[in-house]
mmCIF file of C-alpha atoms and ligand atoms in Angstrom:
data_model
loop_
_atom_site.group_PDB
_atom_site.id
_atom_site.type_symbol
_atom_site.label_atom_id
_atom_site.label_comp_id
_atom_site.label_asym_id
_atom_site.label_seq_id
_atom_site.Cartn_x
_atom_site.Cartn_y
_atom_site.Cartn_z
ATOM 1 C CA UNK A 1 0.000 0.000 0.000
ATOM 2 C CA UNK A 2 1.208 3.455 -0.900
ATOM 3 C CA UNK A 3 1.360 6.299 1.613
ATOM 4 C CA UNK A 4 -0.393 9.562 0.808
ATOM 5 C CA UNK A 5 0.169 13.292 1.088
ATOM 6 C CA UNK A 6 -1.932 15.476 3.353
ATOM 7 C CA UNK A 7 -4.200 17.730 1.201
ATOM 8 C CA UNK A 8 -4.452 20.440 3.898
ATOM 9 C CA UNK A 9 -1.021 20.435 5.537
ATOM 10 C CA UNK A 10 2.231 18.583 5.944
ATOM 11 C CA UNK A 11 3.046 15.010 6.805
ATOM 12 C CA UNK A 12 1.961 11.645 5.538
ATOM 13 C CA UNK A 13 -1.521 10.144 5.553
ATOM 14 C CA UNK A 14 -1.994 6.386 5.875
ATOM 15 C CA UNK A 15 -4.680 4.382 4.138
ATOM 16 C CA UNK A 16 -6.980 4.046 7.180
ATOM 17 C CA UNK A 17 -6.798 7.720 8.289
ATOM 18 C CA UNK A 18 -10.074 9.576 8.902
ATOM 19 C CA UNK A 19 -8.367 12.750 10.141
ATOM 20 C CA UNK A 20 -5.106 14.587 9.575
ATOM 21 C CA UNK A 21 -2.742 15.039 12.541
ATOM 22 C CA UNK A 22 -4.343 18.491 13.018
ATOM 23 C CA UNK A 23 -7.822 16.928 13.186
ATOM 24 C CA UNK A 24 -9.172 17.909 9.747
ATOM 25 C CA UNK A 25 -11.554 15.242 8.376
ATOM 26 C CA UNK A 26 -10.253 13.683 5.157
ATOM 27 C CA UNK A 27 -11.446 10.912 2.860
ATOM 28 C CA UNK A 28 -9.730 8.623 0.379
ATOM 29 C CA UNK A 29 -10.637 8.865 -3.288
ATOM 30 C CA UNK A 30 -10.003 5.357 -4.698
ATOM 31 C CA UNK A 31 -10.086 6.623 -8.290
ATOM 32 C CA UNK A 32 -7.441 9.325 -7.790
ATOM 33 C CA UNK A 33 -5.629 7.311 -5.072
ATOM 34 C CA UNK A 34 -5.412 10.496 -3.012
ATOM 35 C CA UNK A 35 -6.936 12.004 0.123
ATOM 36 C CA UNK A 36 -9.400 14.891 -0.147
ATOM 37 C CA UNK A 37 -10.640 17.248 2.601
ATOM 38 C CA UNK A 38 -14.087 17.709 1.062
ATOM 39 C CA UNK A 39 -17.320 15.673 1.225
ATOM 40 C CA UNK A 40 -19.342 13.774 0.066
ATOM 41 C CA UNK A 41 -18.058 11.126 2.475
ATOM 42 C CA UNK A 42 -19.310 7.530 2.524
ATOM 43 C CA UNK A 43 -22.502 7.139 4.621
ATOM 44 C CA UNK A 44 -20.803 4.292 6.484
ATOM 45 C CA UNK A 45 -18.236 6.751 7.865
ATOM 46 C CA UNK A 46 -20.164 7.284 11.119
ATOM 47 C CA UNK A 47 -21.192 3.610 11.364
ATOM 48 C CA UNK A 48 -17.957 1.685 10.724
ATOM 49 C CA UNK A 49 -15.353 4.403 10.177
ATOM 50 C CA UNK A 50 -15.219 4.004 6.394
ATOM 51 C CA UNK A 51 -12.866 6.735 5.148
ATOM 52 C CA UNK A 52 -13.655 6.629 1.416
ATOM 53 C CA UNK A 53 -15.437 9.315 -0.578
ATOM 54 C CA UNK A 54 -18.920 8.707 -1.993
ATOM 55 C CA UNK A 55 -20.157 9.670 -5.459
ATOM 56 C CA UNK A 56 -22.840 11.882 -3.868
ATOM 57 C CA UNK A 57 -24.220 12.961 -0.486
ATOM 58 C CA UNK A 58 -25.897 10.075 1.359
ATOM 59 C CA UNK A 59 -24.353 7.373 -0.842
ATOM 60 C CA UNK A 60 -22.023 4.462 -0.176
ATOM 61 C CA UNK A 61 -18.421 4.553 -1.373
ATOM 62 C CA UNK A 62 -17.229 2.184 -4.109
ATOM 63 C CA UNK A 63 -16.236 -0.474 -1.540
ATOM 64 C CA UNK A 64 -19.289 -0.282 0.765
ATOM 65 C CA UNK A 65 -21.541 -0.392 -2.323
ATOM 66 C CA UNK A 66 -20.195 -3.920 -2.948
ATOM 67 C CA UNK A 67 -21.582 -5.113 0.416
ATOM 68 C CA UNK A 68 -25.077 -6.383 -0.362
ATOM 69 C CA UNK A 69 -25.594 -7.954 3.055
ATOM 70 C CA UNK A 70 -24.405 -6.356 6.306
ATOM 71 C CA UNK A 71 -24.259 -8.394 9.520
ATOM 72 C CA UNK A 72 -27.128 -8.423 12.021
ATOM 73 C CA UNK A 73 -26.330 -5.380 14.166
ATOM 74 C CA UNK A 74 -28.173 -6.902 17.166
ATOM 75 C CA UNK A 75 -25.339 -9.430 17.588
ATOM 76 C CA UNK A 76 -23.039 -8.231 20.444
ATOM 77 C CA UNK A 77 -19.760 -6.534 19.375
ATOM 78 C CA UNK A 78 -20.621 -6.910 15.719
ATOM 79 C CA UNK A 79 -19.934 -3.299 14.685
ATOM 80 C CA UNK A 80 -16.182 -3.204 15.494
ATOM 81 C CA UNK A 81 -15.754 -6.624 13.854
ATOM 82 C CA UNK A 82 -17.635 -5.499 10.754
ATOM 83 C CA UNK A 83 -15.598 -2.260 10.693
ATOM 84 C CA UNK A 84 -12.323 -4.201 10.736
ATOM 85 C CA UNK A 85 -13.605 -6.544 8.025
ATOM 86 C CA UNK A 86 -14.603 -3.647 5.766
ATOM 87 C CA UNK A 87 -11.217 -2.000 6.369
ATOM 88 C CA UNK A 88 -9.487 -5.197 5.197
ATOM 89 C CA UNK A 89 -11.809 -5.271 2.165
ATOM 90 C CA UNK A 90 -11.002 -1.660 1.206
ATOM 91 C CA UNK A 91 -7.290 -2.451 1.454
ATOM 92 C CA UNK A 92 -7.518 -5.508 -0.810
ATOM 93 C CA UNK A 93 -9.888 -3.842 -3.325
ATOM 94 C CA UNK A 94 -7.391 -0.982 -3.602
ATOM 95 C CA UNK A 95 -4.488 -3.448 -4.055
ATOM 96 C CA UNK A 96 -6.337 -5.213 -6.874
ATOM 97 C CA UNK A 97 -7.086 -1.864 -8.464
ATOM 98 C CA UNK A 98 -3.356 -1.504 -9.084
ATOM 99 C CA UNK A 99 -3.898 -4.261 -11.678
ATOM 100 C CA UNK A 100 -7.136 -2.527 -12.792
ATOM 101 C CA UNK A 101 -9.550 -4.972 -11.160
ATOM 102 C CA UNK A 102 -12.976 -3.529 -10.227
ATOM 103 C CA UNK A 103 -12.137 -0.017 -11.415
ATOM 104 C CA UNK A 104 -14.102 1.788 -14.152
ATOM 105 C CA UNK A 105 -11.688 0.478 -16.817
ATOM 106 C CA UNK A 106 -12.602 -3.106 -15.834
ATOM 107 C CA UNK A 107 -15.723 -4.077 -17.842
ATOM 108 C CA UNK A 108 -16.332 -7.256 -15.806
ATOM 109 C CA UNK A 109 -18.560 -8.145 -12.864
ATOM 110 C CA UNK A 110 -17.755 -6.716 -9.408
ATOM 111 C CA UNK A 111 -17.753 -8.949 -6.351
ATOM 112 C CA UNK A 112 -20.844 -8.879 -4.145
ATOM 113 C CA UNK A 113 -20.096 -9.267 -0.432
ATOM 114 C CA UNK A 114 -22.219 -10.945 2.197
ATOM 115 C CA UNK A 115 -20.862 -9.955 5.609
ATOM 116 C CA UNK A 116 -22.179 -12.367 8.227
ATOM 117 C CA UNK A 117 -21.575 -12.736 11.968
ATOM 118 C CA UNK A 118 -21.693 -15.794 14.216
ATOM 119 C CA UNK A 119 -25.094 -15.895 15.914
ATOM 120 C CA UNK A 120 -27.092 -19.045 16.610
ATOM 121 C CA UNK A 121 -25.041 -20.653 13.850
ATOM 122 C CA UNK A 122 -21.437 -20.084 12.786
ATOM 123 C CA UNK A 123 -21.104 -17.714 9.830
ATOM 124 C CA UNK A 124 -19.532 -19.367 6.769
ATOM 125 C CA UNK A 125 -16.751 -18.109 4.493
ATOM 126 C CA UNK A 126 -16.696 -18.833 0.798
ATOM 127 C CA UNK A 127 -17.426 -17.840 -2.759
ATOM 128 C CA UNK A 128 -20.032 -18.787 -5.336
ATOM 129 C CA UNK A 129 -20.904 -17.147 -8.664
ATOM 130 C CA UNK A 130 -19.437 -13.756 -7.785
ATOM 131 C CA UNK A 131 -20.736 -13.634 -4.184
ATOM 132 C CA UNK A 132 -18.033 -13.494 -1.509
ATOM 133 C CA UNK A 133 -19.227 -14.503 1.973
ATOM 134 C CA UNK A 134 -17.109 -13.360 4.915
ATOM 135 C CA UNK A 135 -17.503 -14.106 8.612
ATOM 136 C CA UNK A 136 -16.916 -10.781 10.365
ATOM 137 C CA UNK A 137 -16.663 -12.702 13.661
ATOM 138 C CA UNK A 138 -13.142 -13.696 12.589
ATOM 139 C CA UNK A 139 -12.114 -10.092 13.269
ATOM 140 C CA UNK A 140 -12.418 -10.945 16.982
ATOM 141 C CA UNK A 141 -8.851 -11.903 17.954
ATOM 142 C CA UNK A 142 -9.931 -14.617 20.406
ATOM 143 C CA UNK A 143 -12.123 -16.299 17.785
ATOM 144 C CA UNK A 144 -9.437 -16.006 15.134
ATOM 145 C CA UNK A 145 -6.520 -17.263 17.226
ATOM 146 C CA UNK A 146 -8.601 -20.156 18.607
ATOM 147 C CA UNK A 147 -9.367 -21.293 15.057
ATOM 148 C CA UNK A 148 -5.776 -20.664 13.938
ATOM 149 C CA UNK A 149 -4.489 -22.943 16.709
ATOM 150 C CA UNK A 150 -7.151 -25.613 16.101
ATOM 151 C CA UNK A 151 -6.279 -25.726 12.384
ATOM 152 C CA UNK A 152 -2.497 -25.483 13.073
ATOM 153 C CA UNK A 153 -2.206 -22.526 10.678
ATOM 154 C CA UNK A 154 0.921 -20.329 10.832
ATOM 155 C CA UNK A 155 -1.030 -17.241 9.687
ATOM 156 C CA UNK A 156 -4.679 -16.149 9.918
ATOM 157 C CA UNK A 157 -5.850 -12.519 9.546
ATOM 158 C CA UNK A 158 -8.851 -10.664 8.118
ATOM 159 C CA UNK A 159 -6.781 -9.326 5.239
ATOM 160 C CA UNK A 160 -5.669 -12.913 4.544
ATOM 161 C CA UNK A 161 -9.287 -14.138 4.505
ATOM 162 C CA UNK A 162 -10.252 -11.265 2.219
ATOM 163 C CA UNK A 163 -7.454 -12.033 -0.245
ATOM 164 C CA UNK A 164 -8.269 -15.764 -0.234
ATOM 165 C CA UNK A 165 -12.030 -15.403 -0.771
ATOM 166 C CA UNK A 166 -11.713 -12.647 -3.389
ATOM 167 C CA UNK A 167 -9.186 -14.925 -5.149
ATOM 168 C CA UNK A 168 -11.988 -17.471 -5.693
ATOM 169 C CA UNK A 169 -14.057 -14.671 -7.240
ATOM 170 C CA UNK A 170 -11.131 -13.680 -9.490
ATOM 171 C CA UNK A 171 -10.870 -17.323 -10.615
ATOM 172 C CA UNK A 172 -14.572 -17.250 -11.509
ATOM 173 C CA UNK A 173 -14.063 -14.014 -13.481
ATOM 174 C CA UNK A 174 -11.090 -15.509 -15.328
ATOM 175 C CA UNK A 175 -12.951 -18.790 -15.976
ATOM 176 C CA UNK A 176 -15.426 -16.820 -18.121
ATOM 177 C CA UNK A 177 -12.570 -16.333 -20.601
ATOM 178 C CA UNK A 178 -12.003 -18.994 -23.236
ATOM 179 C CA UNK A 179 -8.236 -19.136 -22.792
ATOM 180 C CA UNK A 180 -7.991 -19.547 -19.010
ATOM 181 C CA UNK A 181 -9.306 -22.955 -17.978
ATOM 182 C CA UNK A 182 -6.989 -25.176 -20.040
ATOM 183 C CA UNK A 183 -3.956 -23.247 -18.804
ATOM 184 C CA UNK A 184 -5.258 -23.336 -15.223
ATOM 185 C CA UNK A 185 -5.791 -27.116 -15.273
ATOM 186 C CA UNK A 186 -2.289 -27.689 -16.606
ATOM 187 C CA UNK A 187 -0.792 -25.738 -13.679
ATOM 188 C CA UNK A 188 -3.178 -26.526 -10.783
ATOM 189 C CA UNK A 189 -5.021 -29.708 -11.799
ATOM 190 C CA UNK A 190 -8.667 -30.289 -12.665
ATOM 191 C CA UNK A 191 -10.968 -28.190 -10.474
ATOM 192 C CA UNK A 192 -13.931 -30.374 -11.530
ATOM 193 C CA UNK A 193 -12.752 -32.961 -8.956
ATOM 194 C CA UNK A 194 -15.424 -33.383 -6.212
ATOM 195 C CA UNK A 195 -14.870 -30.363 -3.942
ATOM 196 C CA UNK A 196 -16.844 -31.571 -0.923
ATOM 197 C CA UNK A 197 -15.156 -34.974 -0.917
ATOM 198 C CA UNK A 198 -11.706 -33.386 -1.337
ATOM 199 C CA UNK A 199 -12.197 -31.084 1.651
ATOM 200 C CA UNK A 200 -13.578 -33.884 3.795
ATOM 201 C CA UNK A 201 -10.563 -36.023 2.951
ATOM 202 C CA UNK A 202 -8.243 -33.097 3.756
ATOM 203 C CA UNK A 203 -9.774 -32.583 7.204
ATOM 204 C CA UNK A 204 -9.800 -36.321 8.026
ATOM 205 C CA UNK A 205 -6.444 -37.435 6.608
ATOM 206 C CA UNK A 206 -4.495 -34.167 6.575
ATOM 207 C CA UNK A 207 -2.240 -33.032 3.725
ATOM 208 C CA UNK A 208 0.191 -35.330 1.867
ATOM 209 C CA UNK A 209 3.493 -35.688 3.764
ATOM 210 C CA UNK A 210 5.506 -33.879 1.103
ATOM 211 C CA UNK A 211 2.970 -31.064 0.558
ATOM 212 C CA UNK A 212 5.606 -28.375 1.111
ATOM 213 C CA UNK A 213 7.296 -29.341 -2.164
ATOM 214 C CA UNK A 214 4.167 -28.561 -4.159
ATOM 215 C CA UNK A 215 1.981 -26.144 -2.175
ATOM 216 C CA UNK A 216 2.353 -22.860 -0.313
ATOM 217 C CA UNK A 217 0.130 -24.036 2.535
ATOM 218 C CA UNK A 218 -1.199 -27.411 3.634
ATOM 219 C CA UNK A 219 -4.759 -26.228 2.906
ATOM 220 C CA UNK A 220 -3.778 -25.527 -0.715
ATOM 221 C CA UNK A 221 -3.250 -29.285 -1.173
ATOM 222 C CA UNK A 222 -6.969 -29.957 -0.541
ATOM 223 C CA UNK A 223 -8.275 -29.049 -4.029
ATOM 224 C CA UNK A 224 -7.171 -27.047 -7.142
ATOM 225 C CA UNK A 225 -9.626 -24.274 -6.188
ATOM 226 C CA UNK A 226 -7.954 -23.883 -2.793
ATOM 227 C CA UNK A 227 -4.477 -24.076 -4.329
ATOM 228 C CA UNK A 228 -5.419 -21.184 -6.647
ATOM 229 C CA UNK A 229 -6.942 -19.141 -3.785
ATOM 230 C CA UNK A 230 -3.961 -19.681 -1.478
ATOM 231 C CA UNK A 231 -1.420 -18.948 -4.230
ATOM 232 C CA UNK A 232 -3.297 -15.799 -5.284
ATOM 233 C CA UNK A 233 -3.527 -14.615 -1.667
ATOM 234 C CA UNK A 234 0.241 -15.146 -1.352
ATOM 235 C CA UNK A 235 0.995 -13.211 -4.516
ATOM 236 C CA UNK A 236 -1.070 -10.352 -3.046
ATOM 237 C CA UNK A 237 0.700 -10.662 0.330
ATOM 238 C CA UNK A 238 4.175 -10.587 -1.226
ATOM 239 C CA UNK A 239 3.444 -7.766 -3.673
ATOM 240 C CA UNK A 240 1.753 -5.617 -1.056
ATOM 241 C CA UNK A 241 4.348 -6.140 1.684
ATOM 242 C CA UNK A 242 6.926 -4.983 -0.863
ATOM 243 C CA UNK A 243 4.831 -1.993 -1.949
ATOM 244 C CA UNK A 244 4.237 -0.923 1.675
ATOM 245 C CA UNK A 245 7.936 -1.299 2.473
ATOM 246 C CA UNK A 246 8.863 1.021 -0.406
ATOM 247 C CA UNK A 247 6.077 3.484 0.559
ATOM 248 C CA UNK A 248 7.782 4.021 3.915
ATOM 249 C CA UNK A 249 11.042 4.986 2.186
ATOM 250 C CA UNK A 250 12.871 1.711 2.824
ATOM 251 C CA UNK A 251 14.975 -0.092 0.231
ATOM 252 C CA UNK A 252 16.631 -3.477 -0.143
ATOM 253 C CA UNK A 253 19.655 -4.304 -2.354
ATOM 254 C CA UNK A 254 17.540 -6.558 -4.615
ATOM 255 C CA UNK A 255 15.202 -3.734 -5.738
ATOM 256 C CA UNK A 256 15.725 -2.701 -9.377
ATOM 257 C CA UNK A 257 15.559 1.030 -8.469
ATOM 258 C CA UNK A 258 14.379 3.324 -5.686
ATOM 259 C CA UNK A 259 11.340 4.397 -7.739
ATOM 260 C CA UNK A 260 10.365 0.805 -8.565
ATOM 261 C CA UNK A 261 6.636 -0.050 -8.483
ATOM 262 C CA UNK A 262 6.160 -3.733 -7.589
ATOM 263 C CA UNK A 263 2.595 -3.705 -8.990
ATOM 264 C CA UNK A 264 3.967 -2.569 -12.378
ATOM 265 C CA UNK A 265 6.716 -5.225 -12.467
ATOM 266 C CA UNK A 266 6.003 -7.668 -15.323
ATOM 267 C CA UNK A 267 8.656 -10.243 -14.342
ATOM 268 C CA UNK A 268 7.467 -12.462 -11.480
ATOM 269 C CA UNK A 269 11.038 -13.674 -10.870
ATOM 270 C CA UNK A 270 12.157 -10.106 -10.105
ATOM 271 C CA UNK A 271 9.090 -9.381 -7.951
ATOM 272 C CA UNK A 272 9.229 -12.601 -5.917
ATOM 273 C CA UNK A 273 13.011 -12.423 -5.500
ATOM 274 C CA UNK A 274 12.706 -8.926 -3.996
ATOM 275 C CA UNK A 275 9.748 -9.958 -1.833
ATOM 276 C CA UNK A 276 11.300 -13.222 -0.581
ATOM 277 C CA UNK A 277 14.514 -11.479 0.502
ATOM 278 C CA UNK A 278 12.525 -8.642 2.051
ATOM 279 C CA UNK A 279 10.222 -10.835 4.163
ATOM 280 C CA UNK A 280 13.221 -12.802 5.455
ATOM 281 C CA UNK A 281 14.652 -9.503 6.753
ATOM 282 C CA UNK A 282 11.341 -8.237 8.161
ATOM 283 C CA UNK A 283 10.799 -11.598 9.901
ATOM 284 C CA UNK A 284 14.078 -10.882 11.718
ATOM 285 C CA UNK A 285 12.883 -7.358 12.637
ATOM 286 C CA UNK A 286 9.595 -8.720 14.018
ATOM 287 C CA UNK A 287 11.472 -11.225 16.209
ATOM 288 C CA UNK A 288 13.162 -8.261 17.948
ATOM 289 C CA UNK A 289 9.733 -7.425 19.435
ATOM 290 C CA UNK A 290 8.744 -11.036 20.042
ATOM 291 C CA UNK A 291 6.149 -10.806 17.250
ATOM 292 C CA UNK A 292 5.180 -13.479 14.753
ATOM 293 C CA UNK A 293 6.999 -13.563 11.443
ATOM 294 C CA UNK A 294 5.360 -11.255 8.899
ATOM 295 C CA UNK A 295 5.545 -14.066 6.326
ATOM 296 C CA UNK A 296 5.934 -17.501 7.954
ATOM 297 C CA UNK A 297 6.197 -19.499 4.716
ATOM 298 C CA UNK A 298 8.856 -21.068 2.486
ATOM 299 C CA UNK A 299 8.616 -20.768 -1.304
ATOM 300 C CA UNK A 300 9.326 -24.034 -3.169
ATOM 301 C CA UNK A 301 10.143 -24.270 -6.890
ATOM 302 C CA UNK A 302 6.527 -25.297 -7.570
ATOM 303 C CA UNK A 303 5.276 -22.294 -5.571
ATOM 304 C CA UNK A 304 7.411 -19.977 -7.723
ATOM 305 C CA UNK A 305 5.870 -21.439 -10.908
ATOM 306 C CA UNK A 306 2.319 -21.103 -9.578
ATOM 307 C CA UNK A 307 2.931 -17.537 -8.351
ATOM 308 C CA UNK A 308 4.166 -16.647 -11.866
ATOM 309 C CA UNK A 309 1.017 -18.131 -13.388
ATOM 310 C CA UNK A 310 -1.272 -16.169 -11.045
ATOM 311 C CA UNK A 311 0.767 -12.983 -11.537
ATOM 312 C CA UNK A 312 0.482 -13.245 -15.312
ATOM 313 C CA UNK A 313 -3.306 -13.739 -15.220
ATOM 314 C CA UNK A 314 -4.006 -11.087 -12.605
ATOM 315 C CA UNK A 315 -2.006 -8.557 -14.590
ATOM 316 C CA UNK A 316 -3.931 -9.089 -17.812
ATOM 317 C CA UNK A 317 -7.257 -10.471 -16.585
ATOM 318 C CA UNK A 318 -9.206 -7.376 -15.598
ATOM 319 C CA UNK A 319 -9.363 -5.785 -19.008
ATOM 320 C CA UNK A 320 -10.511 -8.812 -20.938
ATOM 321 C CA UNK A 321 -7.308 -8.997 -22.967
HETATM 322 ZN ZN1 ZN B 1 -17.599 3.146 2.526
HETATM 323 ZN ZN1 ZN B 2 -11.146 -21.200 -0.303
#
């Protein structure tokens, strides 16, 4: 994520800011990728702290307009969880916009979000036919860490969920093209394999012993759809960590230049080489505060090939070329 200049004074604004350091209300314009001091602000600003501009007074911003179903606000603590979920969504939608997804120049379908909370039943997560369903209850750290430990996952965050579930939607968008499916099946396998049976087998038997040679995460080994979603989420993680690092003025020796834009880089080898060296260093920095590694994964040869495939399709997919 880039950092932004203050439209009414000095200093830097960060993507989630609602106010400048002096207290002036500001809003993010996702089309201009800049902060503005003037309304119309999104109507969800006072509800969930959405800091995007709206097309007109009383309207939703581009991101909130994609949420067709908001959680039941009678469920305790739901508003802060929903707010955090929408913040993760805005971040990922803006990331994908760097490759033109879901912006005006993209003629394709936008995702529709169903934001659900655990009530009498547990809220699901998933994707079907362009609808992305997210459990906002996962924004609660106790819920999330409990599930992370139960599933023995090294990483579980709202932004990770958002990238994974939107990745399924991106697959669906790409599958509407004639040239995608054959190439996909060659790289990831046949996604027509029984999905329910594959997931059941994964949860009963666990991943194959040598999964790390072929997959980024153990869950990716469950089915080609999950392999695609995990790989796509990881491409977004790696590209965005790198972009954020550069936005703060930091450099690493592997970067092609100090004005390099990782989202504009066409060569996946260059991008992933920079990112892999960078996360190794930032992992070391995080350990100095006793924090988890920012990127607790190892990239195999197969992972590099799959990341290149996803990178290629995400870069050209949005514009129907
Ligand atoms: Zn909004
Ligand atoms: Zn999935």
